[in-house]
PDB file of C-alpha atoms and ligand atoms in Angstrom:
ATOM      1  CA  UNK I   1    -110.811 -61.309   6.458  1.00 89.00           C
ATOM      2  CA  UNK I   2    -108.153 -59.773   8.531  1.00 93.00           C
ATOM      3  CA  UNK I   3    -108.836 -56.123   9.552  1.00 97.00           C
ATOM      4  CA  UNK I   4    -105.467 -54.138   9.220  1.00 97.00           C
ATOM      5  CA  UNK I   5    -107.738 -50.817   9.167  1.00 98.00           C
ATOM      6  CA  UNK I   6    -109.971 -51.680  12.035  1.00 98.00           C
ATOM      7  CA  UNK I   7    -110.021 -52.774  15.708  1.00 98.00           C
ATOM      8  CA  UNK I   8    -112.831 -54.822  16.733  1.00 98.00           C
ATOM      9  CA  UNK I   9    -113.817 -55.886  20.283  1.00 98.00           C
ATOM     10  CA  UNK I  10    -117.140 -57.239  21.649  1.00 97.00           C
ATOM     11  CA  UNK I  11    -118.767 -56.862  25.278  1.00 97.00           C
ATOM     12  CA  UNK I  12    -122.129 -57.780  26.416  1.00 95.00           C
ATOM     13  CA  UNK I  13    -123.450 -58.308  22.842  1.00 97.00           C
ATOM     14  CA  UNK I  14    -122.348 -54.875  21.789  1.00 98.00           C
ATOM     15  CA  UNK I  15    -119.484 -54.662  18.979  1.00 98.00           C
ATOM     16  CA  UNK I  16    -117.270 -51.733  18.857  1.00 98.00           C
ATOM     17  CA  UNK I  17    -115.657 -51.179  15.396  1.00 98.00           C
ATOM     18  CA  UNK I  18    -112.831 -48.600  15.512  1.00 98.00           C
ATOM     19  CA  UNK I  19    -111.647 -47.206  12.185  1.00 98.00           C
ATOM     20  CA  UNK I  20    -107.854 -47.203  12.841  1.00 98.00           C
ATOM     21  CA  UNK I  21    -106.031 -44.870  10.513  1.00 97.00           C
ATOM     22  CA  UNK I  22    -105.173 -42.096  12.863  1.00 95.00           C
ATOM     23  CA  UNK I  23    -102.340 -40.757  10.872  1.00 95.00           C
ATOM     24  CA  UNK I  24    -104.568 -40.059   7.925  1.00 97.00           C
ATOM     25  CA  UNK I  25    -107.430 -38.997  10.194  1.00 98.00           C
ATOM     26  CA  UNK I  26    -109.117 -42.245   9.500  1.00 98.00           C
ATOM     27  CA  UNK I  27    -109.919 -41.250   5.931  1.00 98.00           C
ATOM     28  CA  UNK I  28    -111.740 -43.965   4.040  1.00 98.00           C
ATOM     29  CA  UNK I  29    -109.517 -45.547   1.515  1.00 96.00           C
ATOM     30  CA  UNK I  30    -110.824 -48.664  -0.657  1.00 96.00           C
ATOM     31  CA  UNK I  31    -109.226 -50.969   1.866  1.00 97.00           C
ATOM     32  CA  UNK I  32    -111.036 -49.396   4.672  1.00 98.00           C
ATOM     33  CA  UNK I  33    -114.418 -49.608   2.894  1.00 98.00           C
ATOM     34  CA  UNK I  34    -113.854 -53.088   2.010  1.00 98.00           C
ATOM     35  CA  UNK I  35    -112.908 -54.105   5.404  1.00 98.00           C
ATOM     36  CA  UNK I  36    -115.926 -52.141   6.981  1.00 98.00           C
ATOM     37  CA  UNK I  37    -118.176 -53.848   4.673  1.00 98.00           C
ATOM     38  CA  UNK I  38    -116.833 -57.299   5.715  1.00 98.00           C
ATOM     39  CA  UNK I  39    -117.087 -56.298   9.468  1.00 98.00           C
ATOM     40  CA  UNK I  40    -120.408 -55.124   9.375  1.00 98.00           C
ATOM     41  CA  UNK I  41    -121.731 -57.894   7.381  1.00 98.00           C
ATOM     42  CA  UNK I  42    -120.093 -60.530   9.897  1.00 98.00           C
ATOM     43  CA  UNK I  43    -121.576 -58.670  12.704  1.00 98.00           C
ATOM     44  CA  UNK I  44    -124.856 -58.514  11.399  1.00 97.00           C
ATOM     45  CA  UNK I  45    -124.810 -62.227  10.823  1.00 97.00           C
ATOM     46  CA  UNK I  46    -123.419 -63.026  14.240  1.00 97.00           C
ATOM     47  CA  UNK I  47    -126.268 -63.711  16.828  1.00 93.00           C
ATOM     48  CA  UNK I  48    -124.127 -62.486  19.487  1.00 95.00           C
ATOM     49  CA  UNK I  49    -123.988 -59.169  18.226  1.00 97.00           C
ATOM     50  CA  UNK I  50    -127.132 -57.123  18.996  1.00 97.00           C
ATOM     51  CA  UNK I  51    -125.775 -53.569  18.643  1.00 98.00           C
ATOM     52  CA  UNK I  52    -122.627 -51.898  16.819  1.00 98.00           C
ATOM     53  CA  UNK I  53    -120.812 -48.939  18.055  1.00 98.00           C
ATOM     54  CA  UNK I  54    -118.665 -47.304  15.152  1.00 98.00           C
ATOM     55  CA  UNK I  55    -116.067 -44.751  15.904  1.00 98.00           C
ATOM     56  CA  UNK I  56    -112.676 -43.468  14.981  1.00 98.00           C
ATOM     57  CA  UNK I  57    -109.201 -44.024  16.593  1.00 98.00           C
ATOM     58  CA  UNK I  58    -107.404 -41.266  18.245  1.00 94.00           C
ATOM     59  CA  UNK I  59    -108.881 -38.037  19.654  1.00 91.00           C
ATOM     60  CA  UNK I  60    -108.781 -35.970  16.590  1.00 97.00           C
ATOM     61  CA  UNK I  61    -111.259 -37.534  13.888  1.00 98.00           C
ATOM     62  CA  UNK I  62    -114.089 -39.852  13.430  1.00 98.00           C
ATOM     63  CA  UNK I  63    -113.479 -39.730   9.711  1.00 98.00           C
ATOM     64  CA  UNK I  64    -111.905 -37.015   7.901  1.00 98.00           C
ATOM     65  CA  UNK I  65    -113.461 -38.187   4.648  1.00 98.00           C
ATOM     66  CA  UNK I  66    -112.828 -40.263   1.611  1.00 97.00           C
ATOM     67  CA  UNK I  67    -109.193 -40.576   0.926  1.00 96.00           C
ATOM     68  CA  UNK I  68    -108.567 -37.788  -1.366  1.00 96.00           C
ATOM     69  CA  UNK I  69    -105.174 -39.154  -2.638  1.00 95.00           C
ATOM     70  CA  UNK I  70    -107.218 -42.267  -3.844  1.00 94.00           C
ATOM     71  CA  UNK I  71    -109.375 -40.353  -6.241  1.00 94.00           C
ATOM     72  CA  UNK I  72    -107.328 -37.044  -7.209  1.00 94.00           C
ATOM     73  CA  UNK I  73    -106.566 -38.350 -10.739  1.00 94.00           C
ATOM     74  CA  UNK I  74    -110.041 -40.061 -11.438  1.00 95.00           C
ATOM     75  CA  UNK I  75    -111.892 -39.595 -14.614  1.00 96.00           C
ATOM     76  CA  UNK I  76    -115.794 -39.171 -14.916  1.00 97.00           C
ATOM     77  CA  UNK I  77    -116.319 -42.978 -15.092  1.00 97.00           C
ATOM     78  CA  UNK I  78    -114.090 -43.817 -12.408  1.00 96.00           C
ATOM     79  CA  UNK I  79    -115.754 -41.141 -10.259  1.00 95.00           C
ATOM     80  CA  UNK I  80    -119.138 -42.509 -10.744  1.00 96.00           C
ATOM     81  CA  UNK I  81    -117.982 -45.994 -10.083  1.00 96.00           C
ATOM     82  CA  UNK I  82    -116.212 -45.013  -7.024  1.00 94.00           C
ATOM     83  CA  UNK I  83    -119.449 -43.345  -5.601  1.00 96.00           C
ATOM     84  CA  UNK I  84    -121.791 -46.232  -6.783  1.00 97.00           C
ATOM     85  CA  UNK I  85    -119.522 -48.892  -5.351  1.00 97.00           C
ATOM     86  CA  UNK I  86    -119.161 -47.092  -2.033  1.00 97.00           C
ATOM     87  CA  UNK I  87    -122.713 -46.480  -1.725  1.00 97.00           C
ATOM     88  CA  UNK I  88    -123.497 -50.160  -2.347  1.00 97.00           C
ATOM     89  CA  UNK I  89    -121.105 -51.907  -0.298  1.00 98.00           C
ATOM     90  CA  UNK I  90    -120.939 -49.388   2.701  1.00 98.00           C
ATOM     91  CA  UNK I  91    -123.375 -46.508   2.911  1.00 98.00           C
ATOM     92  CA  UNK I  92    -126.622 -48.065   1.823  1.00 98.00           C
ATOM     93  CA  UNK I  93    -125.460 -51.430   3.215  1.00 98.00           C
ATOM     94  CA  UNK I  94    -125.058 -49.854   6.668  1.00 98.00           C
ATOM     95  CA  UNK I  95    -128.279 -47.880   6.460  1.00 98.00           C
ATOM     96  CA  UNK I  96    -130.115 -51.282   5.776  1.00 98.00           C
ATOM     97  CA  UNK I  97    -128.575 -53.446   8.379  1.00 98.00           C
ATOM     98  CA  UNK I  98    -131.001 -54.886  10.768  1.00 97.00           C
ATOM     99  CA  UNK I  99    -128.467 -54.588  13.642  1.00 98.00           C
ATOM    100  CA  UNK I 100    -128.555 -51.070  15.044  1.00 98.00           C
ATOM    101  CA  UNK I 101    -125.486 -48.948  14.548  1.00 98.00           C
ATOM    102  CA  UNK I 102    -124.456 -46.101  16.589  1.00 99.00           C
ATOM    103  CA  UNK I 103    -121.993 -43.677  15.059  1.00 98.00           C
ATOM    104  CA  UNK I 104    -119.979 -42.164  17.897  1.00 98.00           C
ATOM    105  CA  UNK I 105    -118.553 -39.066  16.386  1.00 98.00           C
ATOM    106  CA  UNK I 106    -115.281 -38.268  18.074  1.00 97.00           C
ATOM    107  CA  UNK I 107    -113.692 -35.513  16.227  1.00 98.00           C
ATOM    108  CA  UNK I 108    -113.803 -34.361  12.379  1.00 98.00           C
ATOM    109  CA  UNK I 109    -116.791 -36.009  10.555  1.00 98.00           C
ATOM    110  CA  UNK I 110    -116.082 -34.715   7.065  1.00 98.00           C
ATOM    111  CA  UNK I 111    -117.282 -35.533   3.680  1.00 98.00           C
ATOM    112  CA  UNK I 112    -117.459 -39.434   3.457  1.00 98.00           C
ATOM    113  CA  UNK I 113    -117.077 -39.397   7.184  1.00 98.00           C
ATOM    114  CA  UNK I 114    -120.193 -37.369   7.864  1.00 98.00           C
ATOM    115  CA  UNK I 115    -121.814 -39.696   5.290  1.00 98.00           C
ATOM    116  CA  UNK I 116    -120.963 -42.659   7.195  1.00 98.00           C
ATOM    117  CA  UNK I 117    -122.393 -41.256  10.442  1.00 98.00           C
ATOM    118  CA  UNK I 118    -125.432 -40.279   8.613  1.00 98.00           C
ATOM    119  CA  UNK I 119    -125.864 -43.777   7.371  1.00 98.00           C
ATOM    120  CA  UNK I 120    -125.670 -45.014  10.770  1.00 98.00           C
ATOM    121  CA  UNK I 121    -129.004 -45.364  12.663  1.00 98.00           C
ATOM    122  CA  UNK I 122    -128.032 -43.165  15.635  1.00 98.00           C
ATOM    123  CA  UNK I 123    -125.271 -40.374  15.972  1.00 98.00           C
ATOM    124  CA  UNK I 124    -123.870 -39.003  19.096  1.00 98.00           C
ATOM    125  CA  UNK I 125    -120.896 -36.609  19.258  1.00 98.00           C
ATOM    126  CA  UNK I 126    -118.163 -35.514  21.581  1.00 98.00           C
ATOM    127  CA  UNK I 127    -118.000 -31.870  22.226  1.00 98.00           C
ATOM    128  CA  UNK I 128    -114.896 -31.224  20.090  1.00 97.00           C
ATOM    129  CA  UNK I 129    -116.443 -32.713  16.802  1.00 98.00           C
ATOM    130  CA  UNK I 130    -116.552 -30.802  13.774  1.00 98.00           C
ATOM    131  CA  UNK I 131    -118.889 -31.928  11.080  1.00 98.00           C
ATOM    132  CA  UNK I 132    -119.247 -30.613   7.514  1.00 98.00           C
ATOM    133  CA  UNK I 133    -119.603 -31.646   3.738  1.00 98.00           C
ATOM    134  CA  UNK I 134    -116.305 -29.847   2.338  1.00 98.00           C
ATOM    135  CA  UNK I 135    -116.617 -31.594  -1.256  1.00 98.00           C
ATOM    136  CA  UNK I 136    -117.621 -28.595  -3.318  1.00 98.00           C
ATOM    137  CA  UNK I 137    -114.239 -26.910  -2.016  1.00 98.00           C
ATOM    138  CA  UNK I 138    -112.603 -29.758  -3.910  1.00 97.00           C
ATOM    139  CA  UNK I 139    -114.603 -29.581  -7.090  1.00 97.00           C
ATOM    140  CA  UNK I 140    -116.939 -32.415  -6.329  1.00 97.00           C
ATOM    141  CA  UNK I 141    -120.083 -33.080  -4.370  1.00 98.00           C
ATOM    142  CA  UNK I 142    -120.966 -35.645  -1.478  1.00 98.00           C
ATOM    143  CA  UNK I 143    -120.962 -38.736  -3.466  1.00 97.00           C
ATOM    144  CA  UNK I 144    -121.846 -41.377  -0.629  1.00 98.00           C
ATOM    145  CA  UNK I 145    -125.393 -40.342  -0.303  1.00 98.00           C
ATOM    146  CA  UNK I 146    -124.645 -37.032   1.655  1.00 98.00           C
ATOM    147  CA  UNK I 147    -126.937 -34.784  -0.596  1.00 98.00           C
ATOM    148  CA  UNK I 148    -129.790 -36.958   0.171  1.00 97.00           C
ATOM    149  CA  UNK I 149    -129.079 -38.084   3.788  1.00 98.00           C
ATOM    150  CA  UNK I 150    -128.448 -34.563   5.105  1.00 98.00           C
ATOM    151  CA  UNK I 151    -131.402 -33.254   3.454  1.00 97.00           C
ATOM    152  CA  UNK I 152    -133.561 -35.979   5.185  1.00 97.00           C
ATOM    153  CA  UNK I 153    -131.918 -35.137   8.433  1.00 97.00           C
ATOM    154  CA  UNK I 154    -131.869 -31.398   8.786  1.00 98.00           C
ATOM    155  CA  UNK I 155    -134.037 -30.209   5.825  1.00 97.00           C
ATOM    156  CA  UNK I 156    -133.193 -28.884   2.441  1.00 98.00           C
ATOM    157  CA  UNK I 157    -132.363 -25.318   3.379  1.00 97.00           C
ATOM    158  CA  UNK I 158    -129.770 -26.120   6.174  1.00 97.00           C
ATOM    159  CA  UNK I 159    -128.294 -29.116   3.934  1.00 98.00           C
ATOM    160  CA  UNK I 160    -127.857 -26.612   0.934  1.00 98.00           C
ATOM    161  CA  UNK I 161    -126.179 -24.096   3.117  1.00 97.00           C
ATOM    162  CA  UNK I 162    -123.780 -26.893   4.635  1.00 98.00           C
ATOM    163  CA  UNK I 163    -123.004 -28.189   1.152  1.00 98.00           C
ATOM    164  CA  UNK I 164    -122.697 -24.901  -0.640  1.00 98.00           C
ATOM    165  CA  UNK I 165    -120.516 -23.178   2.018  1.00 98.00           C
ATOM    166  CA  UNK I 166    -118.340 -26.136   2.674  1.00 98.00           C
ATOM    167  CA  UNK I 167    -118.276 -25.070   6.209  1.00 97.00           C
ATOM    168  CA  UNK I 168    -118.058 -27.157   9.375  1.00 98.00           C
ATOM    169  CA  UNK I 169    -120.455 -26.985  12.229  1.00 98.00           C
ATOM    170  CA  UNK I 170    -119.733 -27.705  15.956  1.00 98.00           C
ATOM    171  CA  UNK I 171    -121.148 -30.564  17.953  1.00 98.00           C
ATOM    172  CA  UNK I 172    -123.504 -28.415  19.641  1.00 98.00           C
ATOM    173  CA  UNK I 173    -124.963 -26.927  16.304  1.00 98.00           C
ATOM    174  CA  UNK I 174    -125.190 -30.397  14.823  1.00 98.00           C
ATOM    175  CA  UNK I 175    -127.514 -31.212  17.849  1.00 98.00           C
ATOM    176  CA  UNK I 176    -129.771 -28.162  17.474  1.00 98.00           C
ATOM    177  CA  UNK I 177    -129.921 -28.942  13.782  1.00 97.00           C
ATOM    178  CA  UNK I 178    -130.971 -32.724  14.530  1.00 97.00           C
ATOM    179  CA  UNK I 179    -127.870 -34.168  13.056  1.00 98.00           C
ATOM    180  CA  UNK I 180    -126.854 -35.653  16.189  1.00 98.00           C
ATOM    181  CA  UNK I 181    -129.003 -36.905  19.132  1.00 98.00           C
ATOM    182  CA  UNK I 182    -126.578 -36.078  21.970  1.00 98.00           C
ATOM    183  CA  UNK I 183    -123.284 -34.291  22.810  1.00 98.00           C
ATOM    184  CA  UNK I 184    -120.902 -35.206  25.488  1.00 98.00           C
ATOM    185  CA  UNK I 185    -117.188 -34.890  26.395  1.00 98.00           C
ATOM    186  CA  UNK I 186    -114.717 -37.062  24.603  1.00 97.00           C
ATOM    187  CA  UNK I 187    -114.215 -39.372  27.761  1.00 97.00           C
ATOM    188  CA  UNK I 188    -117.879 -39.818  28.062  1.00 98.00           C
ATOM    189  CA  UNK I 189    -118.521 -40.606  24.339  1.00 98.00           C
ATOM    190  CA  UNK I 190    -118.134 -44.239  24.424  1.00 98.00           C
ATOM    191  CA  UNK I 191    -119.675 -44.917  27.656  1.00 98.00           C
ATOM    192  CA  UNK I 192    -122.670 -42.982  26.563  1.00 98.00           C
ATOM    193  CA  UNK I 193    -122.713 -44.999  23.205  1.00 98.00           C
ATOM    194  CA  UNK I 194    -122.468 -48.051  25.432  1.00 98.00           C
ATOM    195  CA  UNK I 195    -125.292 -46.901  27.769  1.00 98.00           C
ATOM    196  CA  UNK I 196    -127.790 -46.391  24.671  1.00 98.00           C
ATOM    197  CA  UNK I 197    -126.659 -49.738  23.236  1.00 98.00           C
ATOM    198  CA  UNK I 198    -127.440 -51.387  26.612  1.00 98.00           C
ATOM    199  CA  UNK I 199    -130.973 -50.171  26.399  1.00 98.00           C
ATOM    200  CA  UNK I 200    -131.252 -51.447  22.811  1.00 98.00           C
ATOM    201  CA  UNK I 201    -130.043 -54.902  23.850  1.00 97.00           C
ATOM    202  CA  UNK I 202    -132.847 -55.298  26.369  1.00 96.00           C
ATOM    203  CA  UNK I 203    -135.363 -55.237  23.615  1.00 97.00           C
ATOM    204  CA  UNK I 204    -136.479 -57.633  20.996  1.00 98.00           C
ATOM    205  CA  UNK I 205    -133.855 -57.967  18.225  1.00 97.00           C
ATOM    206  CA  UNK I 206    -136.453 -59.190  15.692  1.00 97.00           C
ATOM    207  CA  UNK I 207    -138.771 -56.337  16.430  1.00 98.00           C
ATOM    208  CA  UNK I 208    -135.896 -53.720  16.189  1.00 98.00           C
ATOM    209  CA  UNK I 209    -134.940 -55.213  12.764  1.00 98.00           C
ATOM    210  CA  UNK I 210    -138.668 -54.759  11.708  1.00 98.00           C
ATOM    211  CA  UNK I 211    -138.545 -51.034  13.016  1.00 98.00           C
ATOM    212  CA  UNK I 212    -135.456 -50.201  10.940  1.00 98.00           C
ATOM    213  CA  UNK I 213    -137.046 -51.615   7.697  1.00 98.00           C
ATOM    214  CA  UNK I 214    -140.323 -49.784   8.483  1.00 98.00           C
ATOM    215  CA  UNK I 215    -138.596 -46.414   9.035  1.00 98.00           C
ATOM    216  CA  UNK I 216    -136.237 -46.857   6.139  1.00 97.00           C
ATOM    217  CA  UNK I 217    -139.159 -47.729   3.765  1.00 97.00           C
ATOM    218  CA  UNK I 218    -140.214 -44.023   4.302  1.00 96.00           C
ATOM    219  CA  UNK I 219    -137.057 -43.156   2.083  1.00 94.00           C
ATOM    220  CA  UNK I 220    -137.438 -45.574  -0.569  1.00 93.00           C
ATOM    221  CA  UNK I 221    -138.983 -44.565  -3.914  1.00 91.00           C
ATOM    222  CA  UNK I 222    -141.944 -46.570  -4.938  1.00 94.00           C
ATOM    223  CA  UNK I 223    -142.332 -48.040  -1.467  1.00 95.00           C
ATOM    224  CA  UNK I 224    -145.407 -47.294   0.674  1.00 96.00           C
ATOM    225  CA  UNK I 225    -143.803 -47.109   4.351  1.00 97.00           C
ATOM    226  CA  UNK I 226    -147.337 -47.638   5.971  1.00 98.00           C
ATOM    227  CA  UNK I 227    -147.738 -50.763   3.871  1.00 98.00           C
ATOM    228  CA  UNK I 228    -144.228 -51.925   5.053  1.00 98.00           C
ATOM    229  CA  UNK I 229    -145.172 -50.973   8.471  1.00 98.00           C
ATOM    230  CA  UNK I 230    -148.390 -53.180   8.518  1.00 98.00           C
ATOM    231  CA  UNK I 231    -146.531 -56.094   7.021  1.00 98.00           C
ATOM    232  CA  UNK I 232    -143.594 -56.114   9.552  1.00 98.00           C
ATOM    233  CA  UNK I 233    -146.076 -55.550  12.382  1.00 98.00           C
ATOM    234  CA  UNK I 234    -147.864 -58.662  11.296  1.00 98.00           C
ATOM    235  CA  UNK I 235    -144.432 -60.702  11.121  1.00 97.00           C
ATOM    236  CA  UNK I 236    -143.669 -59.749  14.547  1.00 98.00           C
ATOM    237  CA  UNK I 237    -146.675 -61.902  15.631  1.00 98.00           C
ATOM    238  CA  UNK I 238    -144.903 -64.877  14.229  1.00 97.00           C
ATOM    239  CA  UNK I 239    -141.709 -64.392  16.368  1.00 97.00           C
ATOM    240  CA  UNK I 240    -140.522 -65.986  19.666  1.00 97.00           C
ATOM    241  CA  UNK I 241    -139.777 -62.554  20.834  1.00 98.00           C
ATOM    242  CA  UNK I 242    -143.456 -61.604  20.518  1.00 98.00           C
ATOM    243  CA  UNK I 243    -144.394 -64.627  22.494  1.00 97.00           C
ATOM    244  CA  UNK I 244    -141.862 -63.784  25.197  1.00 97.00           C
ATOM    245  CA  UNK I 245    -142.604 -60.124  25.389  1.00 97.00           C
ATOM    246  CA  UNK I 246    -146.285 -60.473  25.822  1.00 97.00           C
ATOM    247  CA  UNK I 247    -145.921 -63.347  28.145  1.00 97.00           C
ATOM    248  CA  UNK I 248    -143.489 -61.515  30.475  1.00 97.00           C
ATOM    249  CA  UNK I 249    -145.720 -58.607  30.531  1.00 97.00           C
ATOM    250  CA  UNK I 250    -148.686 -60.859  31.688  1.00 97.00           C
ATOM    251  CA  UNK I 251    -146.646 -62.657  34.142  1.00 97.00           C
ATOM    252  CA  UNK I 252    -145.494 -59.348  35.474  1.00 97.00           C
ATOM    253  CA  UNK I 253    -141.643 -60.172  34.777  1.00 96.00           C
ATOM    254  CA  UNK I 254    -138.878 -58.702  32.595  1.00 95.00           C
ATOM    255  CA  UNK I 255    -138.716 -60.359  29.131  1.00 96.00           C
ATOM    256  CA  UNK I 256    -135.751 -62.521  28.187  1.00 94.00           C
ATOM    257  CA  UNK I 257    -135.224 -62.325  24.539  1.00 94.00           C
ATOM    258  CA  UNK I 258    -132.834 -64.775  22.928  1.00 85.00           C
TER     259      UNK I 258
HETATM  260  N1  CO8 V   1    -108.019 -37.920   2.691  1.00 59.46           N
HETATM  261  C1  CO8 V   1    -106.721 -38.305   2.809  1.00 59.46           C
HETATM  262  N2  CO8 V   1    -105.822 -37.863   3.673  1.00 59.46           N
HETATM  263  C2  CO8 V   1    -106.375 -37.011   4.748  1.00 59.46           C
HETATM  264  C3  CO8 V   1    -107.727 -36.663   4.699  1.00 59.46           C
HETATM  265  C4  CO8 V   1    -108.597 -37.269   3.503  1.00 59.46           C
HETATM  266  N3  CO8 V   1    -109.849 -36.871   3.467  1.00 59.46           N
HETATM  267  N4  CO8 V   1    -107.848 -35.867   5.604  1.00 59.46           N
HETATM  268  C5  CO8 V   1    -106.726 -35.692   6.360  1.00 59.46           C
HETATM  269  N5  CO8 V   1    -105.843 -36.438   5.658  1.00 59.46           N
HETATM  270  C6  CO8 V   1    -104.303 -36.552   6.155  1.00 59.46           C
HETATM  271  C7  CO8 V   1    -103.671 -35.509   5.698  1.00 59.46           C
HETATM  272  O1  CO8 V   1    -103.223 -35.397   4.301  1.00 59.46           O
HETATM  273  C8  CO8 V   1    -102.429 -35.556   6.637  1.00 59.46           C
HETATM  274  O2  CO8 V   1    -101.694 -36.551   6.022  1.00 59.46           O
HETATM  275  P1  CO8 V   1    -100.099 -36.051   6.095  1.00 59.46           P
HETATM  276  O3  CO8 V   1     -99.482 -35.908   7.370  1.00 59.46           O
HETATM  277  O4  CO8 V   1     -99.345 -37.297   5.166  1.00 59.46           O
HETATM  278  O5  CO8 V   1     -99.760 -34.919   5.252  1.00 59.46           O
HETATM  279  C9  CO8 V   1    -103.111 -36.114   7.789  1.00 59.46           C
HETATM  280  O6  CO8 V   1    -104.179 -36.703   7.657  1.00 59.46           O
HETATM  281  C10 CO8 V   1    -103.375 -34.938   8.983  1.00 59.46           C
HETATM  282  O7  CO8 V   1    -104.189 -33.955   8.286  1.00 59.46           O
HETATM  283  P2  CO8 V   1    -103.700 -32.331   8.485  1.00 59.46           P
HETATM  284  O8  CO8 V   1    -102.453 -32.166   8.551  1.00 59.46           O
HETATM  285  O9  CO8 V   1    -104.502 -31.689   7.315  1.00 59.46           O
HETATM  286  O10 CO8 V   1    -104.494 -32.028   9.880  1.00 59.46           O
HETATM  287  P3  CO8 V   1    -105.025 -30.625  10.173  1.00 59.46           P
HETATM  288  O11 CO8 V   1    -105.442 -30.802  11.634  1.00 59.46           O
HETATM  289  O12 CO8 V   1    -104.135 -29.502   9.757  1.00 59.46           O
HETATM  290  O13 CO8 V   1    -106.520 -30.586   9.462  1.00 59.46           O
HETATM  291  C11 CO8 V   1    -108.631 -31.300   8.397  1.00 59.46           C
HETATM  292  C12 CO8 V   1    -107.586 -31.395   9.872  1.00 59.46           C
HETATM  293  C13 CO8 V   1    -109.049 -29.880   8.654  1.00 59.46           C
HETATM  294  C14 CO8 V   1    -109.484 -32.415   8.819  1.00 59.46           C
HETATM  295  C15 CO8 V   1    -107.762 -31.441   7.250  1.00 59.46           C
HETATM  296  O14 CO8 V   1    -106.914 -32.436   7.270  1.00 59.46           O
HETATM  297  C16 CO8 V   1    -108.602 -31.485   6.143  1.00 59.46           C
HETATM  298  O15 CO8 V   1    -109.291 -30.547   5.649  1.00 59.46           O
HETATM  299  N6  CO8 V   1    -108.962 -32.965   5.556  1.00 59.46           N
HETATM  300  C17 CO8 V   1    -109.766 -32.917   4.239  1.00 59.46           C
HETATM  301  C18 CO8 V   1    -111.360 -33.091   4.825  1.00 59.46           C
HETATM  302  C19 CO8 V   1    -112.034 -33.335   3.422  1.00 59.46           C
HETATM  303  O16 CO8 V   1    -112.006 -32.331   2.594  1.00 59.46           O
HETATM  304  N7  CO8 V   1    -112.720 -34.285   3.459  1.00 59.46           N
HETATM  305  C20 CO8 V   1    -113.653 -34.611   2.448  1.00 59.46           C
HETATM  306  C21 CO8 V   1    -113.113 -35.359   1.458  1.00 59.46           C
HETATM  307  S1  CO8 V   1    -113.922 -35.763  -0.197  1.00 59.46           S
HETATM  308  C22 CO8 V   1    -115.034 -36.806   0.366  1.00 59.46           C
HETATM  309  O17 CO8 V   1    -115.283 -37.366   1.445  1.00 59.46           O
HETATM  310  C23 CO8 V   1    -115.975 -37.148  -0.774  1.00 59.46           C
HETATM  311  C24 CO8 V   1    -116.993 -38.241  -0.179  1.00 59.46           C
HETATM  312  C25 CO8 V   1    -117.744 -38.724  -1.272  1.00 59.46           C
HETATM  313  C26 CO8 V   1    -116.859 -39.475  -2.422  1.00 59.46           C
HETATM  314  C27 CO8 V   1    -117.713 -40.209  -3.342  1.00 59.46           C
HETATM  315  C28 CO8 V   1    -116.739 -40.896  -4.464  1.00 59.46           C
HETATM  316  C29 CO8 V   1    -116.003 -39.974  -5.257  1.00 59.46           C
END
C-alpha cells in the first residue's frame, strides 16, 4: 500500500509514523485509518522494527479527531458501523500490537486523536498539547474506545468530567491526571520519544510482547490476567531471548537480543 496520508521512516529499529494531513489538523478520515492499519500491521510483522513512534505533522496538532466532514450526515447504522470498524482495524488493533507504540502528542489530541493516543502503549506530550474528548459538543460520544480507555487511565470521575464538559486539558494537567507520562518542549518531544524507544530496544522483544499481552488481559472481559501472566511467563522460558538474557547475566555481560 502507498501511504498518501502518512510519512514513515526507520532508524535504529525505531519506526516513526507521522500522520500527515496538517491542513485538516491530521483529522482521521477513512483513508488515514486504513493506511494506519496497514502501516502498523507491516511494522509489527517487520523483525527490523522494535518500537513504533506515532505523531502528527506540523506544530499544531497530533490529531484533531475523526474527520467530522465524513460522518456529518450519517444515520444510526452508519454511525455504529463507523465506530465498530474503526475500533477493530485501528484502535483495538493498535492496543493489541505486540510491538510497543509510543504516541508523541505534539499539539491538539481531540476526540479520535486522544483515543488514538490512549490506545497506544505509552503517551508523552509537548507542552503546547491540548487534550480532550469534545464529542458531546457535536451530539455524539467518543466512539473509538474513549469512554473505556479514559476511565481506565484517569478513573471514572475525571473521565466523566472530561467527556461531559467536552473541555480540553493542558499537557501538564494530563500528566497530573496520569494521561501522559512525560511533558517536554515541542523540540524535545521526538528526541524524548526516541530516548524511551532506545531503552525499550535494548530489552527482549519477546518478553515485551508477553508483557503487553499480560497487561492488556486485565482489561478484557472474561479473561483472568493473572492466568495470562502465568502462561506468558512460562512461554518466555522457551525463547532464545530468555537463554540469551540469563546467560548474559551469568557471564557478566550485556545481552544481545536478536
Ligand atoms: N475533522 C475535520 N476537519 C477538521 C477537524 C476534524 N476533527 N479538526 C479541524 N479540522 C479542519 C478545520 O475544518 C479547518 O479546515 P478548513 O481550513 O478547511 O476550514 C482546519 O482543520 C483548521 O482548523 P481550524 O480553522 O478550526 O483551527 P483552529 O486553530 O481555529 O481550531 C481546533 C483548532 C480547536 C482543534 C478546531 O479545529 C476544532 O475544534 N476541531 C474539531 C475538534 C473536534 O471536535 N474533534 C472531535 C471530532 S469527533 C471525533 O473525533 C469522534 C471520534 C469517535 C468517532 C467514532 C465514529 C463515529
